Phi, psi and omega in degrees: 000127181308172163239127196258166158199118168223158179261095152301135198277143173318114164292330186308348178311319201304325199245295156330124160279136170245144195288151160078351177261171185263332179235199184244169184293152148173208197051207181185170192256318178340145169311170179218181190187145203279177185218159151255133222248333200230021192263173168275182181261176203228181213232087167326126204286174181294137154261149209265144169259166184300331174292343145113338135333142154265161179235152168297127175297202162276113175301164181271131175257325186210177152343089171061030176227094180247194190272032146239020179142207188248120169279326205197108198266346166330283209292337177302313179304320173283314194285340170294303184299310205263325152310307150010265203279001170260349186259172150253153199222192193169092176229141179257153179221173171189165173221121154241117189266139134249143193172109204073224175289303145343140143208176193194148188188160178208115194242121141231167222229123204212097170256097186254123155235021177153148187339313158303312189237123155195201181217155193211133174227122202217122191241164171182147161237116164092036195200139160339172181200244161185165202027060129123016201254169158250346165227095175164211185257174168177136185227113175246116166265150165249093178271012180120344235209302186239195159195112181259173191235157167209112188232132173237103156198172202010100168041010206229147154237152158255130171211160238188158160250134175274116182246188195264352165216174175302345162267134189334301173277010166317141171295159177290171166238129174296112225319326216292351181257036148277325182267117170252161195292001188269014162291331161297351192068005186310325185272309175310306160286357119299321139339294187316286198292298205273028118258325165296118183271119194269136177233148170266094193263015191201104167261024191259333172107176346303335193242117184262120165325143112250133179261141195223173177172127167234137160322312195203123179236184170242125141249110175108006216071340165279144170276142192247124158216163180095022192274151188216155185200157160216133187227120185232114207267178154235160198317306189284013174099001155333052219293114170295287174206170220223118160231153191224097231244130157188170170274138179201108192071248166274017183256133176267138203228153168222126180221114187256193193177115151234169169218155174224147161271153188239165161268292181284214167261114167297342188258113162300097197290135152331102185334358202229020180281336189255354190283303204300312185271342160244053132052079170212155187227189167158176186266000000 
């Protein structure tokens, strides 16, 4: 194994609310380059060699993906993000820290039918959470217009308009700056893909496997080793689900990612939504 070092865009981006803030962490600076999302995958026509034979070029499986790896790890990373934001989804995450006896975990459920309107459901124990708490639920819908909150933790729930300051009659803030971009994954799977040595262990398709291992990584701010993935892409460039394993300082971190695509709308407004929206709290 080569011994890699990279800087990984936080994944926990994916998942943290930050307290006190009009939005959640995300986005980049990275170049972005267009991708294509929705083709089937194609055949590099033969090109001629110096022996005067022609060879078949690798076929193209995916985006910037053939069966001999990850080529162009942007376009893959983009073709992930941009299928994403065109469809409604429905995706899951999780963190499990274990150590020793300890355990600590953060799971969430991101039911999107556009940028404005979804729902996020997202719980942890012994793990950020959101607005300064480490432990409980907190949940945010987005109805085109607003985004109210429901956070359950030591025994108390809340529920809230996400406004643009602390007064009351503050305007809401608009989901699309609330849903940050690093909820699509983009940046994390390019870091991945463009660093990591990735292998292709399933070309038949619809959905192609692929396997990474890095020696030594930064995640989190922390160094990571022992990293190990399994990843299962589509034809259009789709990461379908992720799972990602490695060690850190004593700790075992297990972190996984799936996404489906919907037909209809997943997000569903909340029975608690009008609690929410006249600003009222109780236990």
């Amino acid at each position: 194994m080569h011994r890699r070092r990279l800087l990984v865009a936080t994944w926990c981006a994916l998942l943290v609310v930050c307290a006190g803030c009009s939005g959640f962490p995300g986005g980049s600076s990275s170049p972005t380059t267009p991708a294509t999302t929705g083709e089937s995958p194609t055949t590099v026509a033969p090109t001629a060699t110096a022996d005067g034979p022609t060879a078949n070029a690798t076929e193209q499986l995916a985006p910037g993906l053939t069966a001999n790896g990850v080529t162009d790890a942007l376009a893959l990373a983009n073709a992930h993000r941009d299928v994403l934001t065109s469809n409604p989804f429905v995706q899951h995450t999780s963190l499990e820290r274990t150590n020793g006896t300890e355990r600590s975990f953060r799971r969430s459920t991101l039911r999107y039918a556009n940028q404005s309107h979804w729902l996020w459901n997202v719980s942890a124990s012994g793990v950020p959470l959101a607005l300064g708490v480490t432990s409980g639920a907190f949940v945010s819908y987005a109805d085109g217009q607003k985004v109210v909150y429901r956070l359950e933790a030591n025994g108390e729930v809340v529920y809230n308009v996400r406004r643009i300051s602390g007064r009351a009659d503050a305007p809401p803030v608009p989901p699309k700056r609330v849903l940050p971009e690093s909820v699509y994954g983009r940046d994390f799977l390019y870091t991945l893909f463009a660093n990591a040595d990735v292998t292709v262990e399933d070309t038949q398709g619809p959905a192609y496997r692929l396997t990474g291992t890095a020696e030594e990584l930064v995640i989190d701010q922390q160094t990571a080793t022992n990293v190990e993935f399994t990843a299962n892409v589509s034809e259009a460039g789709l990461v379908r689900s992720l799972r990602l394993t490695y060690e850190q300082g004593n700790a075992t971190v297990e972190r996984t990612l799936s996404v489906e695509l919907t037909d209809g709308d997943p997000a569903e407004r909340p029975d608690w939504y009008d609690r929410a929206v006249n600003q009222t709290s109780g236990g």
